[in-house]
Amino acid sequence: MPVSIRSRLLLLALLPVLTLATILFFSFTQQTRNLVDQQMGSVGEDVTELKRVELQRLMDMSYSSIAHIYENGGSLEEAIPILKNLKYGDSGYVFGYTETGDRVVLGQSDKGLGENFWDLQDKKGNYLVREIVQSAKSGDGYFIYWFPKPGETESAPKASYSIHLDRWNLVIGTGFYFDDVDAVLAEIEKEGESALESAQFVFVSIALFAVIGAAIIGLIISRTISSPIAKISSSVADLSKGDADLTARISVNDRFEIGALAGHFNRFLELLEDLIRDVKTNAELTRENAESIATHSKTMGLLVHDQDAETEQVATAVTEMTSAANEISSNASSAAMAASDADKQAMTSKQTVSDGAAEMNALANDIASAAYEVEELGAGVGNINSVVEVIKGVAEQTNLLALNAAIEAARAGDHGRGFAVVADEVRGLAQKTQKSTEEIADMISQLDTKAKAAVESIRKSNERSGKALSKNTEVVDAIDRIVSAIGEITQMNEQIAAASEEQSSVCEDITERLVTISDKSKETSEKGRETSVSADTLLDNANGLSSMVSRFRIS
């Protein structure tokens, strides 16, 4: 929730007083409580010391009641009835334990008499009988422990004083509960609280008067400050409404900060009036410039749109040209590969024809050699025929000689019978020889005929092989010309492929540049639209600014 300056000034006047009063109040209260606590502590110590002295005095009185028995050699049994009947106040009595912890007397109560309480502990864990015995034997005799009051079961803090009777091996003592001390301290605390409440009432009364006085002073001061500020606030409120009169000025009769603030505010109004006047002029110029920018932006948008359309058409044409160049390059590469394959096939064919020509040449040589051999065979056959004629003549002569020998043997009679047998056998052999010779002659005649036919056939084959060899030479020359032509075609295809690839690369580069130009054109178009929108916005803002500044009245 907003707080006015008057309220803040009033709060500024009251807050230190309230803060100081609160601090002093709590400080005074704490100091008073500390003083009461110190007093209670001092009184507690004094009362405790008095009780201790009183215990010693009571113990002296108790001992004096049995001193005549103890000092005159009497027995413990004589002293016990006296000790049991000793009583001090409402709860004071005498107790007695042996040095080993056996209970001998506990006031007028017979509880636990004769039992050992050496290990008896109070609720704090103190071995109270042991401590009482040790304290008495040491001569100090004073010990604080927790022990129930007579007829009660709840332990309460108790202070005891004991003495040691060495001849009876006995420790007797008495004590008091701290209830009396607590009652004294409670009374002191009650009185201290009452005094503190009285002092607090006085302090609060004084603080209340101080707060009222501070409030009155704060109201007076706040009025002297808030009134001029209210005038300034009213003028600022008029400015905030938007229909302010910048020619108006604030009049405050003050020589200090508020007057200085009013003077500064008046100078601010003067500067603001000049500023609004300049803003109004600039707003009109801005509006005119915004209209011009909007018109140029729309014109630029149309031009960029036309350029984008032309760029897309050029890009399409370049893309088609790139596709055609790629196809030409691909076909040229394929043709180059086909020409290369044809060149390889032609070289293979040339090698095959060359090998065939070599084989045919070798065959011609072999045929020539065979013709020579056949001619030699014909000559040999002629020679064999001559030999056969000789053998035939010899056989005829042998036959004649055998016939003559047979005739002569017949003439000789018995003497020539053996010779006749030989002559018959010779004639039989001659006839067989003649017959074989005739058969050989027939065979040689046939062989001679076939040899002549073979010679003629070989001669014709030799002629044909010569012609074939000549044709092979012509084929090799033709294949060489084909290989040369294929090489030229391959080189031309490679040049075409390289040119097509270069053309394709150039087309791709052109395409990329056209795409970049198209993108830039689109981006320019988009920027143009944004510029147009910004120009429209600027125009609206300029109109709004003109409308706003027209609400201020200036001279």
Coordinates of C-alpha atoms in Angstrom, one line a residue:
M1 CA 0.0 0.0 0.0
P2 CA 1.5 3.4 -1.0
V3 CA 2.4 5.8 1.8
S4 CA 2.3 9.5 1.5
I5 CA 5.2 11.8 2.2
R6 CA 3.3 13.3 5.2
S7 CA 2.9 9.8 6.6
R8 CA 6.5 9.0 5.9
L9 CA 7.7 12.2 7.6
L10 CA 5.4 11.5 10.6
L11 CA 6.7 7.9 10.7
L12 CA 10.3 9.3 10.5
A13 CA 9.6 11.5 13.5
L14 CA 7.9 8.7 15.5
L15 CA 10.0 5.8 14.5
P16 CA 13.3 6.9 16.3
V17 CA 11.3 7.8 19.4
L18 CA 9.5 4.5 19.4
T19 CA 12.7 2.6 18.6
L20 CA 14.6 4.3 21.3
A21 CA 11.8 3.9 23.8
T22 CA 11.5 0.2 22.9
I23 CA 15.3 -0.3 23.2
L24 CA 15.4 1.5 26.5
F25 CA 12.3 -0.3 27.8
F26 CA 13.8 -3.8 27.0
S27 CA 17.2 -2.7 28.2
F28 CA 15.8 -1.4 31.5
T29 CA 13.7 -4.5 31.9
Q30 CA 16.7 -6.8 31.3
Q31 CA 19.0 -4.8 33.6
T32 CA 16.4 -4.9 36.3
R33 CA 15.9 -8.6 35.9
N34 CA 19.7 -9.1 35.9
L35 CA 19.9 -7.0 39.1
V36 CA 17.1 -9.1 40.7
D37 CA 18.8 -12.3 39.6
Q38 CA 22.1 -11.1 41.1
Q39 CA 20.3 -10.1 44.3
M40 CA 18.6 -13.5 44.5
G41 CA 21.9 -15.2 43.9
S42 CA 23.6 -13.2 46.6
V43 CA 20.7 -13.7 49.0
G44 CA 20.7 -17.5 48.1
E45 CA 24.3 -17.7 48.9
D46 CA 23.9 -15.8 52.2
V47 CA 20.9 -17.9 53.2
T48 CA 22.8 -21.1 52.4
E49 CA 25.7 -19.9 54.4
L50 CA 23.5 -19.0 57.3
K51 CA 21.9 -22.5 57.0
R52 CA 25.3 -24.1 57.0
V53 CA 26.3 -22.2 60.1
E54 CA 22.9 -23.1 61.6
L55 CA 23.6 -26.8 60.8
Q56 CA 27.0 -26.6 62.5
R57 CA 25.3 -25.0 65.5
L58 CA 22.5 -27.7 65.6
M59 CA 25.1 -30.4 65.2
D60 CA 27.1 -28.9 68.1
M61 CA 23.8 -28.9 70.2
S62 CA 23.2 -32.5 69.2
Y63 CA 26.7 -33.6 70.2
S64 CA 26.4 -31.6 73.5
S65 CA 23.3 -33.6 74.3
I66 CA 25.3 -36.9 74.2
A67 CA 28.8 -35.5 75.0
H68 CA 28.6 -36.6 78.7
I69 CA 28.0 -40.2 77.6
Y70 CA 30.6 -40.2 74.8
E71 CA 33.3 -38.5 76.8
N72 CA 32.7 -40.5 80.0
G73 CA 33.1 -43.8 78.2
G74 CA 29.3 -44.5 77.8
S75 CA 28.0 -46.9 75.1
L76 CA 26.3 -46.0 71.9
E77 CA 23.1 -47.7 73.0
E78 CA 22.8 -45.1 75.8
A79 CA 23.0 -42.2 73.3
I80 CA 20.7 -43.6 70.6
P81 CA 17.4 -42.7 72.5
I82 CA 18.6 -39.2 73.0
L83 CA 19.6 -38.8 69.3
K84 CA 16.2 -40.2 68.1
N85 CA 14.3 -37.6 70.1
L86 CA 16.3 -34.6 68.8
K87 CA 14.1 -32.6 66.3
Y88 CA 14.7 -29.3 64.6
G89 CA 11.9 -27.4 63.0
D90 CA 9.3 -29.2 61.0
S91 CA 11.5 -31.7 59.3
G92 CA 14.9 -31.5 61.0
Y93 CA 16.2 -34.7 62.7
V94 CA 19.5 -36.6 63.5
F95 CA 20.7 -39.5 61.5
G96 CA 23.6 -41.9 62.2
Y97 CA 25.6 -44.5 60.2
T98 CA 28.5 -46.6 61.1
E99 CA 31.7 -46.3 59.1
T100 CA 30.7 -49.2 57.0
G101 CA 27.3 -47.8 56.2
D102 CA 25.0 -49.5 58.7
R103 CA 22.0 -47.3 59.7
V104 CA 21.9 -46.7 63.4
V105 CA 19.4 -43.9 63.8
L106 CA 17.1 -42.0 61.5
G107 CA 15.2 -39.5 63.7
Q108 CA 12.2 -41.1 65.3
S109 CA 11.8 -43.5 62.4
D110 CA 12.8 -47.2 62.7
K111 CA 12.9 -47.6 58.9
G112 CA 16.1 -49.5 57.8
L113 CA 17.8 -49.6 61.2
G114 CA 20.5 -52.2 61.2
E115 CA 20.6 -52.4 57.4
N116 CA 23.6 -51.4 55.3
F117 CA 23.2 -48.4 53.0
W118 CA 26.8 -48.2 51.8
D119 CA 25.7 -48.5 48.2
L120 CA 22.7 -46.2 48.4
Q121 CA 22.5 -43.7 45.6
D122 CA 20.3 -40.7 45.2
K123 CA 18.5 -39.9 41.9
K124 CA 21.6 -38.0 40.7
G125 CA 23.8 -41.1 41.2
N126 CA 25.6 -39.9 44.3
Y127 CA 26.6 -42.5 46.9
L128 CA 25.2 -40.4 49.7
V129 CA 26.1 -42.6 52.7
R130 CA 29.7 -42.9 51.5
E131 CA 30.0 -39.2 50.9
I132 CA 28.5 -38.4 54.3
V133 CA 31.0 -40.7 56.0
Q134 CA 34.0 -39.5 54.1
S135 CA 33.0 -35.8 54.6
A136 CA 32.6 -36.3 58.3
K137 CA 35.9 -38.2 58.6
S138 CA 37.7 -35.5 56.6
G139 CA 36.5 -32.8 59.0
D140 CA 34.5 -30.8 56.4
G141 CA 31.2 -32.5 57.2
Y142 CA 29.2 -30.5 54.6
F143 CA 27.4 -32.4 51.8
I144 CA 24.4 -31.8 49.4
Y145 CA 22.4 -34.7 48.1
W146 CA 18.8 -35.7 47.2
F147 CA 16.7 -37.5 49.8
P148 CA 12.9 -37.8 50.5
K149 CA 11.3 -35.9 53.4
P150 CA 9.9 -37.9 56.3
G151 CA 6.6 -39.5 55.1
E152 CA 7.3 -38.7 51.4
T153 CA 8.8 -40.8 48.5
E154 CA 9.8 -37.9 46.2
S155 CA 13.5 -36.9 46.6
A156 CA 14.3 -33.3 47.3
P157 CA 17.6 -31.4 47.5
K158 CA 19.0 -31.5 51.0
A159 CA 22.2 -30.1 52.7
S160 CA 23.7 -32.0 55.6
Y161 CA 26.4 -31.5 58.1
S162 CA 27.9 -34.5 60.0
I163 CA 30.6 -35.3 62.5
H164 CA 32.7 -38.4 63.2
L165 CA 32.6 -40.1 66.6
D166 CA 35.7 -42.2 66.4
R167 CA 35.3 -44.3 69.5
W168 CA 31.8 -45.5 68.5
N169 CA 32.9 -45.8 64.7
L170 CA 29.8 -43.6 64.2
V171 CA 28.9 -40.7 62.0
I172 CA 26.0 -38.5 63.0
G173 CA 24.5 -35.6 61.2
T174 CA 21.5 -33.5 60.4
G175 CA 20.4 -31.4 57.5
F176 CA 17.8 -29.1 56.0
Y177 CA 15.9 -29.1 52.8
F178 CA 16.2 -26.2 50.4
D179 CA 12.5 -25.4 50.6
D180 CA 13.2 -22.6 53.1
V181 CA 15.9 -21.0 50.8
D182 CA 13.5 -21.4 47.8
A183 CA 10.7 -19.6 49.8
V184 CA 13.0 -16.7 50.6
L185 CA 14.2 -16.5 47.0
A186 CA 10.6 -16.7 45.7
E187 CA 9.6 -13.8 48.0
I188 CA 12.6 -11.7 46.8
E189 CA 11.7 -12.5 43.1
K190 CA 8.0 -11.5 43.7
E191 CA 9.1 -8.2 45.2
G192 CA 11.5 -7.6 42.3
E193 CA 8.8 -8.3 39.7
S194 CA 6.4 -5.9 41.5
A195 CA 9.1 -3.2 41.5
L196 CA 9.8 -3.9 37.8
E197 CA 6.2 -3.5 36.9
S198 CA 6.0 -0.2 38.6
A199 CA 9.1 1.1 36.9
Q200 CA 7.8 -0.2 33.5
F201 CA 4.5 1.7 34.0
V202 CA 6.4 4.9 34.7
F203 CA 8.7 4.3 31.8
V204 CA 5.8 3.7 29.4
S205 CA 4.0 6.8 30.6
I206 CA 7.1 8.9 29.9
A207 CA 7.6 7.2 26.5
L208 CA 3.9 7.9 25.6
F209 CA 4.3 11.6 26.3
A210 CA 7.5 11.6 24.2
V211 CA 5.7 9.9 21.3
I212 CA 2.8 12.4 21.4
G213 CA 5.2 15.3 21.4
A214 CA 7.2 13.8 18.5
A215 CA 4.0 13.2 16.6
I216 CA 3.0 16.9 17.0
I217 CA 6.4 18.1 15.8
G218 CA 6.3 15.6 12.9
L219 CA 2.9 16.9 11.8
I220 CA 4.1 20.5 11.8
I221 CA 7.3 19.6 9.8
S222 CA 5.5 17.3 7.4
R223 CA 2.9 20.0 6.6
T224 CA 5.7 22.5 5.7
I225 CA 7.3 19.9 3.4
S226 CA 4.2 18.2 1.9
S227 CA 2.3 21.3 0.8
P228 CA 4.9 22.5 -1.7
I229 CA 5.5 18.9 -2.8
A230 CA 1.7 18.6 -3.4
K231 CA 1.8 21.6 -5.7
I232 CA 4.7 20.0 -7.7
S233 CA 2.8 16.7 -7.7
S234 CA -0.3 18.4 -9.1
S235 CA 1.8 19.9 -12.0
V236 CA 3.4 16.6 -12.7
A237 CA 0.0 14.9 -12.7
D238 CA -1.2 17.4 -15.3
L239 CA 1.9 16.4 -17.4
S240 CA 1.1 12.7 -16.9
K241 CA -2.4 13.2 -18.3
G242 CA -0.9 14.3 -21.7
D243 CA -2.8 17.5 -22.0
A244 CA -0.4 19.6 -20.0
D245 CA 0.2 23.3 -20.5
L246 CA 4.0 23.6 -20.8
T247 CA 3.7 27.4 -20.5
A248 CA 2.5 27.2 -16.8
R249 CA 5.1 27.5 -14.0
I250 CA 5.1 26.5 -10.3
S251 CA 5.3 29.2 -7.7
V252 CA 6.7 28.0 -4.3
N253 CA 7.9 30.5 -1.6
D254 CA 10.7 28.4 -0.2
R255 CA 14.4 29.1 0.0
F256 CA 15.5 25.6 0.7
E257 CA 15.3 22.2 -1.1
I258 CA 11.6 22.5 -2.0
G259 CA 12.1 25.9 -3.6
A260 CA 15.1 24.6 -5.4
L261 CA 13.1 21.6 -6.6
A262 CA 10.3 23.9 -7.9
G263 CA 12.9 26.1 -9.7
H264 CA 14.5 23.0 -11.3
F265 CA 11.0 21.7 -12.3
N266 CA 10.2 25.1 -14.0
R267 CA 13.5 24.9 -15.9
F268 CA 12.6 21.3 -16.8
L269 CA 9.2 22.6 -18.2
E270 CA 11.1 25.2 -20.3
L271 CA 13.4 22.5 -21.7
L272 CA 10.5 20.1 -22.2
E273 CA 8.6 22.9 -24.1
D274 CA 11.6 23.3 -26.4
L275 CA 12.0 19.6 -26.8
I276 CA 8.3 19.1 -27.6
R277 CA 8.5 21.9 -30.2
D278 CA 11.6 20.2 -31.8
V279 CA 9.9 16.8 -31.6
K280 CA 6.8 18.1 -33.3
T281 CA 8.9 19.5 -36.2
N282 CA 11.0 16.3 -36.4
A283 CA 7.8 14.2 -36.3
E284 CA 6.4 16.0 -39.3
L285 CA 9.7 15.5 -41.2
T286 CA 9.7 11.8 -40.1
R287 CA 6.2 11.3 -41.4
E288 CA 7.1 12.8 -44.8
N289 CA 10.3 10.7 -45.0
A290 CA 8.3 7.6 -43.9
E291 CA 5.8 8.1 -46.7
S292 CA 8.7 8.5 -49.2
I293 CA 10.4 5.3 -47.9
A294 CA 7.2 3.4 -48.1
T295 CA 6.7 4.5 -51.7
H296 CA 10.3 3.6 -52.7
S297 CA 10.0 0.3 -50.8
K298 CA 7.0 -0.8 -52.8
T299 CA 8.6 0.2 -56.1
M300 CA 11.8 -1.7 -55.1
G301 CA 9.6 -4.7 -54.2
L302 CA 8.1 -4.7 -57.7
L303 CA 11.5 -4.4 -59.4
V304 CA 13.0 -7.1 -57.3
H305 CA 10.0 -9.3 -58.1
D306 CA 10.5 -8.8 -61.9
Q307 CA 14.3 -9.4 -61.5
D308 CA 13.5 -12.6 -59.5
A309 CA 11.2 -13.8 -62.3
E310 CA 13.9 -13.1 -65.0
T311 CA 16.6 -14.7 -62.9
E312 CA 14.4 -17.9 -62.6
Q313 CA 13.9 -18.0 -66.4
V314 CA 17.7 -17.6 -67.0
A315 CA 18.4 -20.3 -64.3
T316 CA 15.9 -22.6 -66.1
A317 CA 17.6 -22.1 -69.4
V318 CA 21.1 -22.6 -67.9
T319 CA 19.9 -25.7 -66.2
E320 CA 18.6 -27.1 -69.5
M321 CA 21.9 -26.1 -71.2
T322 CA 23.8 -27.8 -68.4
S323 CA 21.7 -30.9 -68.9
A324 CA 22.4 -30.9 -72.6
A325 CA 26.1 -30.3 -72.0
N326 CA 26.1 -33.2 -69.5
E327 CA 24.4 -35.4 -72.1
I328 CA 26.9 -34.4 -74.8
S329 CA 29.7 -35.1 -72.4
S330 CA 28.2 -38.4 -71.6
N331 CA 27.7 -39.3 -75.3
A332 CA 31.2 -38.1 -76.1
S333 CA 32.6 -40.2 -73.3
S334 CA 30.6 -43.2 -74.5
A335 CA 31.8 -42.6 -78.1
A336 CA 35.4 -42.3 -76.8
M337 CA 35.0 -45.5 -74.9
A338 CA 33.5 -47.2 -78.0
A339 CA 36.3 -45.8 -80.2
S340 CA 38.8 -47.1 -77.7
D341 CA 37.2 -50.5 -77.8
A342 CA 37.2 -50.4 -81.6
D343 CA 40.8 -49.4 -81.6
K344 CA 41.6 -52.3 -79.3
Q345 CA 39.6 -54.7 -81.6
A346 CA 41.3 -53.3 -84.7
M347 CA 44.7 -53.7 -83.1
T348 CA 43.7 -57.3 -82.2
S349 CA 42.4 -57.9 -85.8
K350 CA 45.6 -56.4 -87.2
Q351 CA 47.7 -58.7 -85.0
T352 CA 45.5 -61.7 -86.0
V353 CA 45.8 -60.9 -89.7
S354 CA 49.5 -60.3 -89.3
D355 CA 49.8 -63.7 -87.5
G356 CA 47.7 -65.3 -90.3
A357 CA 49.9 -63.7 -92.9
A358 CA 53.0 -65.1 -91.2
E359 CA 51.4 -68.5 -91.0
M360 CA 50.3 -68.3 -94.6
N361 CA 53.8 -67.3 -95.6
A362 CA 55.2 -70.2 -93.7
L363 CA 52.6 -72.4 -95.4
A364 CA 53.7 -71.2 -98.8
N365 CA 57.2 -72.0 -97.9
D366 CA 56.1 -75.4 -96.7
I367 CA 54.1 -76.0 -99.9
A368 CA 57.1 -75.0 -102.0
S369 CA 59.3 -77.4 -100.1
A370 CA 56.6 -80.1 -100.5
A371 CA 56.4 -79.4 -104.2
Y372 CA 60.2 -79.8 -104.4
E373 CA 60.1 -83.0 -102.4
V374 CA 57.2 -84.3 -104.6
E375 CA 59.2 -83.5 -107.8
E376 CA 62.2 -85.3 -106.2
L377 CA 59.8 -88.2 -105.4
G378 CA 58.7 -88.2 -109.1
A379 CA 62.3 -88.4 -110.2
G380 CA 63.0 -91.2 -107.7
V381 CA 59.9 -93.0 -109.0
G382 CA 61.4 -92.7 -112.5
N383 CA 64.6 -94.1 -111.3
I384 CA 62.8 -97.0 -109.5
N385 CA 61.0 -97.7 -112.8
S386 CA 64.3 -98.0 -114.6
V387 CA 65.6 -100.4 -112.0
V388 CA 62.4 -102.3 -112.3
E389 CA 62.9 -102.6 -116.1
V390 CA 66.4 -103.8 -115.4
I391 CA 65.1 -106.4 -112.9
K392 CA 62.4 -107.4 -115.4
G393 CA 65.1 -107.9 -118.1
V394 CA 67.2 -109.9 -115.8
A395 CA 64.2 -112.0 -114.9
E396 CA 63.4 -112.6 -118.5
Q397 CA 67.0 -113.6 -119.2
T398 CA 67.1 -115.8 -116.2
N399 CA 63.9 -117.5 -117.3
L400 CA 65.4 -118.1 -120.8
L401 CA 68.6 -119.4 -119.2
A402 CA 66.6 -121.7 -116.9
L403 CA 64.6 -122.9 -120.0
N404 CA 67.9 -123.6 -121.8
A405 CA 69.3 -125.3 -118.8
A406 CA 66.2 -127.5 -118.6
I407 CA 66.6 -128.4 -122.2
E408 CA 70.3 -129.2 -121.7
A409 CA 69.5 -131.2 -118.6
A410 CA 66.9 -133.2 -120.6
R411 CA 69.5 -133.9 -123.1
A412 CA 71.9 -135.0 -120.5
G413 CA 69.5 -137.6 -119.2
D414 CA 70.0 -138.9 -115.8
H415 CA 73.1 -137.0 -115.3
G416 CA 71.4 -133.8 -115.8
R417 CA 68.3 -134.6 -113.7
G418 CA 69.5 -132.7 -110.6
F419 CA 70.5 -129.8 -112.8
A420 CA 67.0 -129.9 -114.4
V421 CA 65.4 -129.6 -111.0
V422 CA 67.6 -126.6 -110.2
A423 CA 66.8 -125.1 -113.5
D424 CA 63.1 -125.6 -112.9
E425 CA 63.3 -123.8 -109.5
V426 CA 65.4 -121.0 -111.0
R427 CA 62.8 -120.6 -113.8
G428 CA 60.0 -120.6 -111.1
L429 CA 61.9 -117.9 -109.2
A430 CA 62.4 -116.0 -112.4
Q431 CA 58.7 -116.1 -113.2
K432 CA 57.8 -115.0 -109.7
T433 CA 60.4 -112.2 -110.0
Q434 CA 59.0 -111.2 -113.3
K435 CA 55.4 -111.2 -111.9
S436 CA 56.5 -109.1 -108.9
T437 CA 58.4 -106.8 -111.1
E438 CA 55.3 -106.3 -113.2
E439 CA 53.2 -105.6 -110.1
I440 CA 55.9 -103.1 -108.9
A441 CA 55.9 -101.5 -112.2
D442 CA 52.1 -101.0 -112.0
M443 CA 52.4 -99.6 -108.5
I444 CA 55.2 -97.3 -109.6
S445 CA 53.2 -96.2 -112.5
Q446 CA 50.3 -95.3 -110.2
L447 CA 52.6 -93.6 -107.8
D448 CA 54.1 -91.5 -110.6
T449 CA 50.7 -90.5 -111.7
K450 CA 49.7 -89.4 -108.2
A451 CA 53.0 -87.6 -107.7
K452 CA 52.5 -85.6 -110.8
A453 CA 48.9 -84.8 -109.6
A454 CA 50.3 -83.8 -106.2
V455 CA 52.9 -81.6 -107.8
E456 CA 50.2 -79.8 -109.8
S457 CA 48.0 -79.4 -106.8
I458 CA 50.9 -78.1 -104.7
R459 CA 51.7 -75.6 -107.5
K460 CA 48.2 -74.3 -107.5
S461 CA 48.1 -74.1 -103.7
N462 CA 51.4 -72.2 -103.8
E463 CA 49.8 -69.7 -106.2
R464 CA 46.7 -69.3 -104.1
S465 CA 48.8 -68.8 -100.9
G466 CA 50.7 -66.1 -102.7
K467 CA 47.5 -64.3 -103.6
A468 CA 46.1 -64.8 -100.0
L469 CA 49.3 -63.4 -98.6
S470 CA 49.0 -60.4 -100.9
K471 CA 45.4 -59.9 -99.7
N472 CA 46.5 -60.2 -96.0
T473 CA 49.0 -57.4 -96.6
E474 CA 46.2 -55.2 -98.1
V475 CA 44.0 -56.1 -95.0
V476 CA 46.8 -55.1 -92.6
D477 CA 47.2 -51.8 -94.4
A478 CA 43.4 -51.2 -94.2
I479 CA 43.4 -52.0 -90.5
D480 CA 46.3 -49.6 -90.0
R481 CA 44.3 -46.9 -91.7
I482 CA 41.2 -47.8 -89.5
V483 CA 43.3 -47.7 -86.3
S484 CA 44.6 -44.2 -87.3
A485 CA 41.1 -43.0 -88.0
I486 CA 39.8 -44.4 -84.8
G487 CA 42.6 -42.7 -82.9
E488 CA 41.6 -39.4 -84.5
I489 CA 38.0 -40.1 -83.6
T490 CA 39.0 -40.9 -80.0
Q491 CA 41.0 -37.7 -79.7
M492 CA 38.2 -35.7 -81.1
N493 CA 35.7 -37.4 -78.7
E494 CA 38.0 -36.7 -75.8
Q495 CA 38.2 -33.0 -76.8
I496 CA 34.4 -32.9 -77.2
A497 CA 34.0 -34.5 -73.7
A498 CA 36.5 -32.1 -72.1
A499 CA 34.8 -29.2 -73.7
S500 CA 31.4 -30.5 -72.7
E501 CA 32.6 -31.0 -69.1
E502 CA 34.1 -27.5 -69.0
Q503 CA 30.8 -26.1 -70.4
S504 CA 28.8 -28.2 -67.9
S505 CA 31.1 -26.9 -65.1
V506 CA 30.6 -23.3 -66.3
C507 CA 26.9 -23.8 -66.5
E508 CA 26.8 -25.3 -63.0
D509 CA 28.8 -22.3 -61.8
I510 CA 26.4 -20.0 -63.6
T511 CA 23.5 -21.9 -62.1
E512 CA 24.9 -21.6 -58.6
R513 CA 25.5 -17.9 -59.1
L514 CA 21.9 -17.5 -60.5
V515 CA 20.6 -19.4 -57.5
T516 CA 22.6 -17.1 -55.2
I517 CA 21.3 -14.1 -57.1
S518 CA 17.7 -15.6 -56.8
D519 CA 18.2 -16.1 -53.1
K520 CA 19.6 -12.6 -52.7
S521 CA 16.7 -11.3 -54.8
K522 CA 14.2 -13.1 -52.6
E523 CA 16.1 -11.9 -49.5
T524 CA 16.1 -8.4 -50.9
S525 CA 12.4 -8.7 -51.7
E526 CA 11.8 -9.9 -48.2
K527 CA 13.9 -7.1 -46.8
G528 CA 12.0 -4.8 -49.1
R529 CA 8.7 -6.0 -47.6
E530 CA 10.1 -5.7 -44.2
T531 CA 11.3 -2.2 -45.1
S532 CA 7.8 -1.4 -46.4
V533 CA 6.3 -2.7 -43.2
S534 CA 8.8 -0.8 -41.2
A535 CA 8.1 2.3 -43.2
D536 CA 4.4 1.9 -42.7
T537 CA 5.1 1.4 -39.0
L538 CA 7.3 4.4 -39.0
L539 CA 4.6 6.4 -40.7
D540 CA 2.1 5.2 -38.1
N541 CA 4.5 6.1 -35.3
A542 CA 5.2 9.5 -36.9
N543 CA 1.5 10.1 -37.1
G544 CA 1.0 8.9 -33.5
L545 CA 4.0 11.0 -32.4
S546 CA 2.5 14.1 -34.1
S547 CA -0.8 13.4 -32.5
M548 CA 0.8 13.0 -29.1
V549 CA 2.9 16.1 -29.2
S550 CA -0.1 18.1 -30.4
R551 CA -1.7 17.5 -27.0
F552 CA 1.0 19.7 -25.4
R553 CA 0.4 23.4 -25.4
I554 CA 3.5 25.4 -26.2
S555 CA 4.1 29.0 -26.9

